[in-house]
mmCIF file of C-alpha atoms in Angstrom:
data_model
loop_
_atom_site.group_PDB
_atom_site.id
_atom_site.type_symbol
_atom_site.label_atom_id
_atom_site.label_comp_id
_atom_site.label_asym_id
_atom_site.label_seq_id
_atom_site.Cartn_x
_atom_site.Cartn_y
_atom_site.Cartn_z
ATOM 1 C CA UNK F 1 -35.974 236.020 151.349
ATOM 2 C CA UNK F 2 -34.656 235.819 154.905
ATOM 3 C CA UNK F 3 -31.729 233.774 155.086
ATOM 4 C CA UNK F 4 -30.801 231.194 158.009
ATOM 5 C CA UNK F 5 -28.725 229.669 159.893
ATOM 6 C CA UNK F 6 -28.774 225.620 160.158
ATOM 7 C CA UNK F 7 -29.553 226.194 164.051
ATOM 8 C CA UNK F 8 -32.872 227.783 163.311
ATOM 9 C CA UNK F 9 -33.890 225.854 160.688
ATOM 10 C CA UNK F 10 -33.921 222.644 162.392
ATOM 11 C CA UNK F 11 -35.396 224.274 165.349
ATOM 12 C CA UNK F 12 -38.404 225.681 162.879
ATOM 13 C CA UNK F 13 -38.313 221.903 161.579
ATOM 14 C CA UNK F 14 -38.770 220.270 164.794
ATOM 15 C CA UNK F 15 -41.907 222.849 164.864
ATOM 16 C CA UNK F 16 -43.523 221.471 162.098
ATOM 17 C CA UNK F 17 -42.909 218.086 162.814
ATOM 18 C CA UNK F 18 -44.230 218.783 166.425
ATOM 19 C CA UNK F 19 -47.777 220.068 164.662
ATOM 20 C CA UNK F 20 -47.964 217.052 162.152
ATOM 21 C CA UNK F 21 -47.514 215.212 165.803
ATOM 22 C CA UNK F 22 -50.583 216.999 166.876
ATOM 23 C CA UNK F 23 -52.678 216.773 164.101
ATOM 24 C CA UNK F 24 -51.940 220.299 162.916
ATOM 25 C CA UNK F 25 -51.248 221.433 159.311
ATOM 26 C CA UNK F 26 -48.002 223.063 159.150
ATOM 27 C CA UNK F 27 -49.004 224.582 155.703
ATOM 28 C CA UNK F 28 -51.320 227.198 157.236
ATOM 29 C CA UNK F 29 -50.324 230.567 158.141
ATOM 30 C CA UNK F 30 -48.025 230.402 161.378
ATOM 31 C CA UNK F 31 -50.525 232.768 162.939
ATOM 32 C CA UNK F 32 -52.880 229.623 162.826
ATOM 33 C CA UNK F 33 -50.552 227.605 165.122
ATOM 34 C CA UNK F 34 -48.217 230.288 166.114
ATOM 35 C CA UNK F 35 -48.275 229.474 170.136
ATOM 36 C CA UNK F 36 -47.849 225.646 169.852
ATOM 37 C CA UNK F 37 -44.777 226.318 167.595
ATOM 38 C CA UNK F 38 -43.292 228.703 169.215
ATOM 39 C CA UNK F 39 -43.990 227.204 172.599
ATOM 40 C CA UNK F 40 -41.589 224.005 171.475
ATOM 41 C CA UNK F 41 -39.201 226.277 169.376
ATOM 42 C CA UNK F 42 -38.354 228.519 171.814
ATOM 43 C CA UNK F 43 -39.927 228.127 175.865
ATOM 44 C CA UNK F 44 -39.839 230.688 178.045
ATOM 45 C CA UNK F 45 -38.161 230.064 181.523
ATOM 46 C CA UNK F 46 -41.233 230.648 183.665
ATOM 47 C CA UNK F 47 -42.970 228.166 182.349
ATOM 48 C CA UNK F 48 -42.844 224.434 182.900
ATOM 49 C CA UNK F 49 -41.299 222.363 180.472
ATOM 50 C CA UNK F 50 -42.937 219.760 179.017
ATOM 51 C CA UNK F 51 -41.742 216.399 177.732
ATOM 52 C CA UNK F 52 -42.383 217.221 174.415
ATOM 53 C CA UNK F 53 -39.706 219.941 174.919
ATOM 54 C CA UNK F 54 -37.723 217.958 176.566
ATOM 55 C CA UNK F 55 -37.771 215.209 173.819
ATOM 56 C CA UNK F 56 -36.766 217.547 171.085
ATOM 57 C CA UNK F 57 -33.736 219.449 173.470
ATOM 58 C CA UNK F 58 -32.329 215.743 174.388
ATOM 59 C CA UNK F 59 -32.289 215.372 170.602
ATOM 60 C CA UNK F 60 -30.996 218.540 169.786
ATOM 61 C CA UNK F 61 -27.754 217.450 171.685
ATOM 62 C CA UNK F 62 -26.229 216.342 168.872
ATOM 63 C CA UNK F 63 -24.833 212.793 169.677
ATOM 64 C CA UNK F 64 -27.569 210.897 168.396
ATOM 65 C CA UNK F 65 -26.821 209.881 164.327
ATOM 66 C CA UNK F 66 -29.752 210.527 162.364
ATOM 67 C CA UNK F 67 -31.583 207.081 162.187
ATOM 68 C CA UNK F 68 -31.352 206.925 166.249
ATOM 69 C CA UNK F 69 -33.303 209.737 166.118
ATOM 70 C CA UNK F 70 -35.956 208.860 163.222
ATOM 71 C CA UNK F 71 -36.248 205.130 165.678
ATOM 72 C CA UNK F 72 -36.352 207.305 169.275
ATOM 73 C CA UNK F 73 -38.850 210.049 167.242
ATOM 74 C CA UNK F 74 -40.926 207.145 166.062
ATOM 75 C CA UNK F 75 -41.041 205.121 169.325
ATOM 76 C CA UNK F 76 -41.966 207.988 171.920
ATOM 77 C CA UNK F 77 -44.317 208.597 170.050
ATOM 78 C CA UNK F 78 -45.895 205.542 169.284
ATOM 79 C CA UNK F 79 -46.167 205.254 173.376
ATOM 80 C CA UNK F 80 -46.065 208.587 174.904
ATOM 81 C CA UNK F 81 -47.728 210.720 172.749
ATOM 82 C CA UNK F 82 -50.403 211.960 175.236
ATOM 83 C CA UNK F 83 -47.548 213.071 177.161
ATOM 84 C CA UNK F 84 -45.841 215.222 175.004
ATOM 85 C CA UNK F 85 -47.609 218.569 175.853
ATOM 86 C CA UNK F 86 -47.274 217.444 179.609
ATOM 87 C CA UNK F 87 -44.837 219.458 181.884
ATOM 88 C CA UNK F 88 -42.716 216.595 182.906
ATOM 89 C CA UNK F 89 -42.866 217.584 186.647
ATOM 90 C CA UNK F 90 -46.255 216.122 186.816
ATOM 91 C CA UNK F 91 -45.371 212.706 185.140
ATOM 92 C CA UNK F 92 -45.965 210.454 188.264
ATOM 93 C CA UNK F 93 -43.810 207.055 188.677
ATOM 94 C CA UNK F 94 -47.817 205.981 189.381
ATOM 95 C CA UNK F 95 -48.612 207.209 186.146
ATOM 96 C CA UNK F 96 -45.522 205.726 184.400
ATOM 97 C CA UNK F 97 -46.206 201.948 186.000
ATOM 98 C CA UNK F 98 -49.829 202.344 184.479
ATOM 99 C CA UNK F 99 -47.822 203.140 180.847
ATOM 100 C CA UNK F 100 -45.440 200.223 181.359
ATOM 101 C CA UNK F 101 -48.345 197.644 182.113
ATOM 102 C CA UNK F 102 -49.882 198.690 178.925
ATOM 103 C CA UNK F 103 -47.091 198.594 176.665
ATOM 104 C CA UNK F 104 -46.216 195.210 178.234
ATOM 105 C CA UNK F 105 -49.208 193.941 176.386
ATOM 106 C CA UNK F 106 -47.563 194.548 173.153
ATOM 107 C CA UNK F 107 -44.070 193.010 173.566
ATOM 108 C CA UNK F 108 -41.567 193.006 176.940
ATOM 109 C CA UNK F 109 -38.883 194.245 174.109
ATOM 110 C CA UNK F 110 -40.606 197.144 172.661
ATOM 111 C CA UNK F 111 -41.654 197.603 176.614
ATOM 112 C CA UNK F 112 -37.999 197.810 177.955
ATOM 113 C CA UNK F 113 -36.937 199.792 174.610
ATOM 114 C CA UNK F 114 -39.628 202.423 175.466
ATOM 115 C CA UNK F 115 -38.350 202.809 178.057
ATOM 116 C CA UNK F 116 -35.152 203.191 177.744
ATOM 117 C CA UNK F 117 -35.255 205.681 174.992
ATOM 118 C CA UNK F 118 -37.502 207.837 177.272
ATOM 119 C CA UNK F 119 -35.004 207.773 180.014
ATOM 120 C CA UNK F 120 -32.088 208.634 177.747
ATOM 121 C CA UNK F 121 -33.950 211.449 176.490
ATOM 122 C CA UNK F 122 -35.305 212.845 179.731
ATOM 123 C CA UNK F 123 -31.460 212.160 181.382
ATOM 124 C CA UNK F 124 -29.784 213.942 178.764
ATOM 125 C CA UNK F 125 -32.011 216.944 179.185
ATOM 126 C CA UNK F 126 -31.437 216.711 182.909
ATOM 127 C CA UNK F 127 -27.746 217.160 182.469
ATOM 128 C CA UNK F 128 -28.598 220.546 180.014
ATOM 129 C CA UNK F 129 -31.327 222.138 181.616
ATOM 130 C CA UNK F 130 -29.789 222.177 185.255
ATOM 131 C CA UNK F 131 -25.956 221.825 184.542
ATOM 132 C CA UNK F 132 -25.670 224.331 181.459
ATOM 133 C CA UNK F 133 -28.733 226.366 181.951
ATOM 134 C CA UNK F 134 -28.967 226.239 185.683
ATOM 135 C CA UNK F 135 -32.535 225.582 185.611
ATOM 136 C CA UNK F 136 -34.706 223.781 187.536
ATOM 137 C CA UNK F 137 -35.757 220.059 186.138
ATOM 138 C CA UNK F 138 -36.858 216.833 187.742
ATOM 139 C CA UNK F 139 -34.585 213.665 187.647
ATOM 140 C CA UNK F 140 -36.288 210.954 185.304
ATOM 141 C CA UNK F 141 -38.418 209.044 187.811
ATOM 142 C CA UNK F 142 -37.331 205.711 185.711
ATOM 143 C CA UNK F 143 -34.573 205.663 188.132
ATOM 144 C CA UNK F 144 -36.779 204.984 190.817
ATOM 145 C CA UNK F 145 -38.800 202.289 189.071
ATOM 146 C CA UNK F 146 -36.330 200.028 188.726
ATOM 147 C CA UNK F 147 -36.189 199.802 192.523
ATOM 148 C CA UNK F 148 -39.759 199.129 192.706
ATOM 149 C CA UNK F 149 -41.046 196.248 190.701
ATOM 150 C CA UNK F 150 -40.289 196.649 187.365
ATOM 151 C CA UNK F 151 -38.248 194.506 186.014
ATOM 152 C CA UNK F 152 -35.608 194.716 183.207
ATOM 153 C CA UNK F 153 -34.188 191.523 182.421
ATOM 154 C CA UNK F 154 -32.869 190.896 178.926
ATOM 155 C CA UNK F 155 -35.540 188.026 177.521
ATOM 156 C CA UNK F 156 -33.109 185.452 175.257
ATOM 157 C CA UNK F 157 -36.203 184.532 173.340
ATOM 158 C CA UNK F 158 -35.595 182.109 170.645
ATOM 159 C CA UNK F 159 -37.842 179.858 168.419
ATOM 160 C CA UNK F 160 -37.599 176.117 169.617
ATOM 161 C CA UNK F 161 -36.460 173.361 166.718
ATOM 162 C CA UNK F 162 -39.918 171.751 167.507
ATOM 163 C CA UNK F 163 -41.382 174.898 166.602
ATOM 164 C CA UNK F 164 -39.257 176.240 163.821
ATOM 165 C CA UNK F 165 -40.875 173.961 160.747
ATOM 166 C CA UNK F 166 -44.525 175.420 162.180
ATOM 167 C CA UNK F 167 -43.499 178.962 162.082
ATOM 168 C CA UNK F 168 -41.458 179.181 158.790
ATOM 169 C CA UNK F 169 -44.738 177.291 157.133
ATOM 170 C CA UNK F 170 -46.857 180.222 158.508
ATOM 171 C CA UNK F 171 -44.396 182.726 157.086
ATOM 172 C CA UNK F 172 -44.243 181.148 153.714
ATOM 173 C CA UNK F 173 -47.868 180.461 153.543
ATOM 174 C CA UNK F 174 -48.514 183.708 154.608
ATOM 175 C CA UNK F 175 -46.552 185.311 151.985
ATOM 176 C CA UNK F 176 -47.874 183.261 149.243
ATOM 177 C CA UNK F 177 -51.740 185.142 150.193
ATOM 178 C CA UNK F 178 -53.058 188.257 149.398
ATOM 179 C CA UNK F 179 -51.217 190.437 151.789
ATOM 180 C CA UNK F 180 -51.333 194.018 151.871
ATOM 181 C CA UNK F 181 -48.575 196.559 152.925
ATOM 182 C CA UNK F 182 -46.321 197.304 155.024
ATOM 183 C CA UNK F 183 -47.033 193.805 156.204
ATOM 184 C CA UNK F 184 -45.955 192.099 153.127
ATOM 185 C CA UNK F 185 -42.887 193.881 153.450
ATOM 186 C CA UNK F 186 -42.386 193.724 157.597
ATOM 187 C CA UNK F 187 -43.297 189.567 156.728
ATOM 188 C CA UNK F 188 -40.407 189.589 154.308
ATOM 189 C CA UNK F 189 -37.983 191.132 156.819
ATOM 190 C CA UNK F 190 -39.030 187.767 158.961
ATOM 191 C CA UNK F 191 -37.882 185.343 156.776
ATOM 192 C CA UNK F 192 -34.887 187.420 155.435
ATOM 193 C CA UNK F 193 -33.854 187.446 159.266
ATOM 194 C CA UNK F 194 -35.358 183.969 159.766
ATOM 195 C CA UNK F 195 -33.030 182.775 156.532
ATOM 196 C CA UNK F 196 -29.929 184.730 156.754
ATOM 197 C CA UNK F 197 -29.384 185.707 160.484
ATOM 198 C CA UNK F 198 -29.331 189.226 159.704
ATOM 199 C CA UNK F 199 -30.450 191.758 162.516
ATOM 200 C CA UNK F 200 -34.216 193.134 161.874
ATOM 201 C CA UNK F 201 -32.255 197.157 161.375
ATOM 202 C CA UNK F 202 -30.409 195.814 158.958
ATOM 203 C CA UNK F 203 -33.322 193.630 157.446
ATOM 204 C CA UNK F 204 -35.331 197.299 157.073
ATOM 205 C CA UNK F 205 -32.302 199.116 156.124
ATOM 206 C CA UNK F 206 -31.756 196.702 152.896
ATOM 207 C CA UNK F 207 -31.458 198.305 149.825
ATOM 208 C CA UNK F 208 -31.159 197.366 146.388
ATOM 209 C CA UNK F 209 -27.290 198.779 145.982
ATOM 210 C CA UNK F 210 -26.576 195.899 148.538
ATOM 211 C CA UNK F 211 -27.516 192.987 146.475
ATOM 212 C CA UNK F 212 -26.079 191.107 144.387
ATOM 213 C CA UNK F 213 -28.288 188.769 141.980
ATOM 214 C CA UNK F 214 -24.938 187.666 139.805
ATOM 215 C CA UNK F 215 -23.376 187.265 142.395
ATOM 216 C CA UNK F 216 -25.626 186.265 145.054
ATOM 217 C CA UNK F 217 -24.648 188.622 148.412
ATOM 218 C CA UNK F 218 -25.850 191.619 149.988
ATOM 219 C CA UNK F 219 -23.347 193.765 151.024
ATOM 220 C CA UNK F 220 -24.012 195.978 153.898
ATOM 221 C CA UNK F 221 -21.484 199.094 154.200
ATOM 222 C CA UNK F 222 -20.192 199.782 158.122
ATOM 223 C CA UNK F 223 -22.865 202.580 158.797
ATOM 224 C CA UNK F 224 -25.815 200.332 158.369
ATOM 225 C CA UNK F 225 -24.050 197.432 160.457
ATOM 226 C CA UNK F 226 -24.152 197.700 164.663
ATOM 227 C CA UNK F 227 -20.252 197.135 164.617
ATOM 228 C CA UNK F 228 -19.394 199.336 161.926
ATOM 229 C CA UNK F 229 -18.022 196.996 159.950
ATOM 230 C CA UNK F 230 -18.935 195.808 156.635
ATOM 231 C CA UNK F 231 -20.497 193.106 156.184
ATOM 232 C CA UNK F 232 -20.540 190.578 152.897
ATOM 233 C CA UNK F 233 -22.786 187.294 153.230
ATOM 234 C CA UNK F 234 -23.849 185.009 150.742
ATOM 235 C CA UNK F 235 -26.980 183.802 150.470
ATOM 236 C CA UNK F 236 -28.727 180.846 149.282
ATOM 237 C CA UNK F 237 -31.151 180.256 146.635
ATOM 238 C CA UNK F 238 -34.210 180.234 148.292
ATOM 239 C CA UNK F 239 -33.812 183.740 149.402
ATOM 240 C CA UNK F 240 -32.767 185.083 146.404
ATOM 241 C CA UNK F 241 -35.699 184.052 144.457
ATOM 242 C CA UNK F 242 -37.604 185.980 147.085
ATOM 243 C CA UNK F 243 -35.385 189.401 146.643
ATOM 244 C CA UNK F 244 -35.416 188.924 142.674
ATOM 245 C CA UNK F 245 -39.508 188.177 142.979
ATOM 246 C CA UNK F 246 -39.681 191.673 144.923
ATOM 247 C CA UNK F 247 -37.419 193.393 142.600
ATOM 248 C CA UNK F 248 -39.460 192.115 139.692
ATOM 249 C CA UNK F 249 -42.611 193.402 141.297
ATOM 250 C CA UNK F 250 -41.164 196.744 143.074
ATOM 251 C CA UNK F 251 -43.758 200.072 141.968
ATOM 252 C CA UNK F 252 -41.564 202.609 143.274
ATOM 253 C CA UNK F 253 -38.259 203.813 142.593
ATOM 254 C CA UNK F 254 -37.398 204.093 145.931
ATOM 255 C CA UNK F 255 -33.875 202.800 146.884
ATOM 256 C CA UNK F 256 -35.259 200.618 149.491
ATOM 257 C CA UNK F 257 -36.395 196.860 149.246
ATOM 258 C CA UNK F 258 -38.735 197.838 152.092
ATOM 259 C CA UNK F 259 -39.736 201.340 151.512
ATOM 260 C CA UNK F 260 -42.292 203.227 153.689
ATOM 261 C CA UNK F 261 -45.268 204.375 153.864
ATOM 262 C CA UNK F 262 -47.356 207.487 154.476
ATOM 263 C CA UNK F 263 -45.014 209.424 156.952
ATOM 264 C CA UNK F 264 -42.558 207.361 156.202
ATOM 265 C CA UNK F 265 -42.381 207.685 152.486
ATOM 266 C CA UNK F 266 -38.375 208.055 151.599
ATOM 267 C CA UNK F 267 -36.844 206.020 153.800
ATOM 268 C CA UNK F 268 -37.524 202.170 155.083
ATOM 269 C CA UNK F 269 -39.985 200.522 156.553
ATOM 270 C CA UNK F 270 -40.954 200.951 160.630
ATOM 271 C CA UNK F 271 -39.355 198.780 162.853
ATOM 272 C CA UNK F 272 -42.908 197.784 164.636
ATOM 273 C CA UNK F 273 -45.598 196.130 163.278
ATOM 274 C CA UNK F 274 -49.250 194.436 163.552
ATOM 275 C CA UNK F 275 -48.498 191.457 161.342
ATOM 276 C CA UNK F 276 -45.973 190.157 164.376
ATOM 277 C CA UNK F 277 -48.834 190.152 167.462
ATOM 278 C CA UNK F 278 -50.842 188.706 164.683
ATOM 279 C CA UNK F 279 -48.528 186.188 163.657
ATOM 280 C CA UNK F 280 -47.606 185.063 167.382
ATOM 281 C CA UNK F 281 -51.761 184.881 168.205
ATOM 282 C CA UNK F 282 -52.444 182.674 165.530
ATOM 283 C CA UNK F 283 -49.177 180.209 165.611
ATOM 284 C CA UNK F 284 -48.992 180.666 169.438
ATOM 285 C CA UNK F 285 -45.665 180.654 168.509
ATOM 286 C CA UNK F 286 -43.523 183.586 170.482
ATOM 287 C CA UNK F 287 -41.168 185.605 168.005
ATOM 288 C CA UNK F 288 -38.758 189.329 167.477
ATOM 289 C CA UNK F 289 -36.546 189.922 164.865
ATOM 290 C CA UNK F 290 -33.759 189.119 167.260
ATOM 291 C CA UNK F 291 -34.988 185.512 168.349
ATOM 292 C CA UNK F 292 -35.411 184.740 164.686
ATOM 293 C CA UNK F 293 -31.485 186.161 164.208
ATOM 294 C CA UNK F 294 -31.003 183.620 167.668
ATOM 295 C CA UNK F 295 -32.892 180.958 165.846
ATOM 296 C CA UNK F 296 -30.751 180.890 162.413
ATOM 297 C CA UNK F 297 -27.300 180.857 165.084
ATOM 298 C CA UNK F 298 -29.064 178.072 166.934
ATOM 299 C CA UNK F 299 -29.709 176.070 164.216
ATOM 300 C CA UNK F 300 -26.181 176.902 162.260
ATOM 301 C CA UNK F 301 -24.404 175.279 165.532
ATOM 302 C CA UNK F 302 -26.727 172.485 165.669
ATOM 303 C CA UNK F 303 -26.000 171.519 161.847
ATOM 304 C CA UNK F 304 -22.256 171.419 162.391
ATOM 305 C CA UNK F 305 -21.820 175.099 161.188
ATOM 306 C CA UNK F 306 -17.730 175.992 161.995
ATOM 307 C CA UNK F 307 -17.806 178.311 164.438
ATOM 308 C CA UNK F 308 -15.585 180.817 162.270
ATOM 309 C CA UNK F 309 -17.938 180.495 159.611
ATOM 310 C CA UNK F 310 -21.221 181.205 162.056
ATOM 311 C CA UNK F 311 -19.012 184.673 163.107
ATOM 312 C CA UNK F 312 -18.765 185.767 159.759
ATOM 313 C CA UNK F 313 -22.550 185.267 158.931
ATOM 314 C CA UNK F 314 -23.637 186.815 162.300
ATOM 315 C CA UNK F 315 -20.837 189.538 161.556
ATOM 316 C CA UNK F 316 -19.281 189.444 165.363
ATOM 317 C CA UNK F 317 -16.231 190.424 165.718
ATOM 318 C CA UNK F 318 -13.451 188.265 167.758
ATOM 319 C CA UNK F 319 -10.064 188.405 167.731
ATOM 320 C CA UNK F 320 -7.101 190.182 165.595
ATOM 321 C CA UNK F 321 -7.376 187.093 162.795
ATOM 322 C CA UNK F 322 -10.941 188.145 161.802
ATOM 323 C CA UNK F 323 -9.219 191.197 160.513
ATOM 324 C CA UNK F 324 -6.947 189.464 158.020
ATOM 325 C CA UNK F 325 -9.293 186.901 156.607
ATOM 326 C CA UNK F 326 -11.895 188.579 155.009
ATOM 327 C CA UNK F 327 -14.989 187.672 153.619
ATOM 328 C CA UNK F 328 -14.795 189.158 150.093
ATOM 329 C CA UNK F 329 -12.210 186.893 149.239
ATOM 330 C CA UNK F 330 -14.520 184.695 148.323
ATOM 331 C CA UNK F 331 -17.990 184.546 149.113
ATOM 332 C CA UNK F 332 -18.639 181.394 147.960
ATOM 333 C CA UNK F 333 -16.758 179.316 150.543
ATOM 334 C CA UNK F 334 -19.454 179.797 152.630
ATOM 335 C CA UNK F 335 -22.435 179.332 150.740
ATOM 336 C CA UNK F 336 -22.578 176.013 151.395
ATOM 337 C CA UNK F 337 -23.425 176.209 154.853
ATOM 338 C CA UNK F 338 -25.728 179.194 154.252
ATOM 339 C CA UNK F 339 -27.811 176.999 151.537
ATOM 340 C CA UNK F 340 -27.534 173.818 154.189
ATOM 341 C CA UNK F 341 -29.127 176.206 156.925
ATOM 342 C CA UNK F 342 -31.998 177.193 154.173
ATOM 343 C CA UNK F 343 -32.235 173.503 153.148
ATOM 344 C CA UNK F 344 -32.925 172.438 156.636
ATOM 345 C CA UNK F 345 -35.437 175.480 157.683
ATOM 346 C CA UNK F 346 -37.390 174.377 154.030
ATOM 347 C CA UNK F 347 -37.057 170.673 154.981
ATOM 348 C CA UNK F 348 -38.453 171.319 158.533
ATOM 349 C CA UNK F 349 -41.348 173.700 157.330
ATOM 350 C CA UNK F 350 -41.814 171.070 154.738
ATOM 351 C CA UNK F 351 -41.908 173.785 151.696
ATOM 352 C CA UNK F 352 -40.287 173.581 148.353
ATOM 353 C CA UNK F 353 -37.543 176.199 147.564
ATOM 354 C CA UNK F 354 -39.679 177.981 144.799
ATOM 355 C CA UNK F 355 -42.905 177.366 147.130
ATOM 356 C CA UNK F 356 -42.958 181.595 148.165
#
C-alpha cells in the first residue's frame, strides 16, 4: 500500500468531500470522477480558479481550528453552493447583491455571517495566490459592497419582557408535541440558551461529560468557550429535568446531547435551522440564539442579579479579581439567582417547572 504524507491526504480528503458536495459518490473508481477531483486537488495555472478552489486553499492555510472550518464548510455551502465550480473572476458585485437580498430573507445574522466568512476566505486566498504564488487573482468584490448599499450594522436583537412569557410558552409547548429531529434538539438548544444564558456554540457543543446531575452544573472546558476560559455554571431545576429527560431518552451513544444527523453524524448538531423561521412566523415574535443569551442578561439585571454574579453566568471576563475568585469554589452560591431567573421566565410563560 502506498504510503502518505498528511499534506496529501487531506488534500485527497478535501476531494471527496468536494464530490459528496456535488452529488458524486466518492466510492466509485477515481476514473469515474477523476477530473472534478483532481481539478480541486491540484489546478493547473492556466486555468481560472474557481471559488470552490479558492474555498478549500483559504482553508488549507492552517489558522482556522477545526470547528471554524466544519461552521465556514457548512455555511458556504448552505449559500454559495452554485458558485463553487465558478471561476471567481466572473462573480459580479451585481451578482453578489442578488445573493445578499436572498439570504436576507432568512435572517440579517446568518446574512452578514455569510458574508463574512466568504470574504475571509476569498481575502486569505488573495494574499496566497498573488503574494506567495505570484499569480493573478481578483480582490473580493465584498470590499466594494460595503460602499454601495449594503449595510452591516450589528442588530442588538433581544426578546422584549412583554414578549418573553409568549415565547417561552411556545417553546415549552412546543417541546411537549410530537416533534421530530434535529428540531427537537435545535428547540432544546433555545430554551437551554433561553434558561441559562449560554451562547447557541456552546448550547450545540454540550456534551454529556459537561454535566453534572449530582451536582447540578455543566462544565464547559476553555476550547469550547469563545474566551478560552472555563466555564462552571449552575443551573436550576427546571433545566435539569430537561437534560436528565434527554439523557433518559438518548438512542445513541454519541457523546453529544445534540448529536447530528445524516452528514453530520459524529459530531453536534448544525448551527441553522427551520424550526427558528418557523417559530418567529407563528409567534411573530423575532429571535437568534444570541438575543435569547441578551434576553436571560436582560432579565438577570432587571431582577436585581449582582452584576459580579451576571459576569460569571455570561462568562465575561473583567478585571484581574475575576481571576482569583473562581467559580468552582462553590457553585452553589449562585444558584439562587440562576433558579430566581428560571422562576421568573416559568412565572411569565405561566408553565409549571415539570410542565416540559
Amino acid at each position: 500500500m502506498e504510503a502518505w504524507d498528511v499534506e496529501s491526504a487531506r488534500k485527497e480528503a478535501r476531494g471527496f468531500l468536494h464530490l459528496c458536495d456535488l452529488g458524486q459518490d466518492p466510492r466509485k473508481k477515481k476514473t469515474d470522477c477523476e477530473e472534478m477531483q483532481d481539478a480541486l486537488v491540484s489546478q493547473p495555472e492556466d486555468q481560472p480558479i474557481t471559488l470552490g478552489v479558492t474555498i478549500e486553499t483559504a482553508m488549507a492555510e492552517g489558522s482556522l481550528k477545526p470547528n471554524t472550518i466544519q461552521n465556514y464548510g457548512y455555511t458556504l455551502r448552505r449559500h454559495f453552493s452554485d458558485w463553487m465550480s465558478r471561476p471567481v473572476s466572473e462573480i459580479s458585485i451585481k451578482e453578489q447583491k442578488v445573493r445578499h437580498k436572498e439570504i436576507l430573507k432568512i435572517s440579517k445574522c446568518e446574512t452578514k455571517s455569510a458574508f463574512q466568512m466568504l470574504s475571509s476566505m476569498w481575502n486569505k486566498a488573495y494574499a496566497i495566490y498573488t503574494i506567495e504564488e505570484e499569480r493573478d487573482f481578483p480582490a473580493c468584490p465584498i470590499s466594494a459592497l460595503k460602499l454601495t448599499d449594503l449595510k452591516w450594522q450589528k442588530e442588538q436583537l433581544v426578546v422584549t419582557k412583554k414578549n418573553l412569557g409568549s415565547l417561552a410558552r411556545a417553546f415549552v409547548k412546543l417541546y411537549q408535541s410530537p416533534l421530530g429531529e434535529p428540531d427537537r434538539s435545535h428547540l432544546l438548544c433555545y430554551l437551554l440558551g433561553l434558561f441559562t444564558g449560554f451562547r447557541g456554540g456552546e448550547c450545540r457543543k454540550l456534551k454529556w461529560e459537561y454535566i453534572s446531575f449530582t451536582d447540578g452544573t455543566i462544565t464547559l472546558p476553555g476550547h469550547v468557550v469563545k474566551n478560552s476560559r472555563r466555564h462552571i455554571k449552575p443551573i436550576g431545576p427546571f433545566v435539569l429535568d430537561l437534560l436528565k429527560k434527554r439523557y433518559d431518552e438518548r438512542d445513541s451513544s454519541s457523546p453529544y446531547v445534540f448529536p447530528g444527523f445524516r452528514d453530520r453524524k459524529g459530531t453536534h448538531i448544525a448551527p441553522y435551522s427551520e424550526l427558528q423561521p418557523r417559530i418567529v412566523a407563528e409567534t411573530g415574535i423575532k429571535f437568534t440564539p444570541h438575543a435569547l443569551r441578551r434576553t436571560f442578561a436582560s432579565l438577570a439585571e432587571l431582577l436585581g442579579v449582582p452584576r459580579s454574579v451576571l459576569k460569571a453566568f455570561l462568562n465575561h471576563q473583567g478585571d484581574v479579581t475575576d481571576g482569583y475568585v473562581r467559580d468552582e469554589f462553590d457553585p452553589d452560591t449562585n444558584r439562587s439567582w440562576m433558579v430566581k431567573i428560571e422562576n421568573n421566565i416559568l412565572k411569565l410563560a405561566k408553565v409549571k417547572r415539570n410542565a416540559a
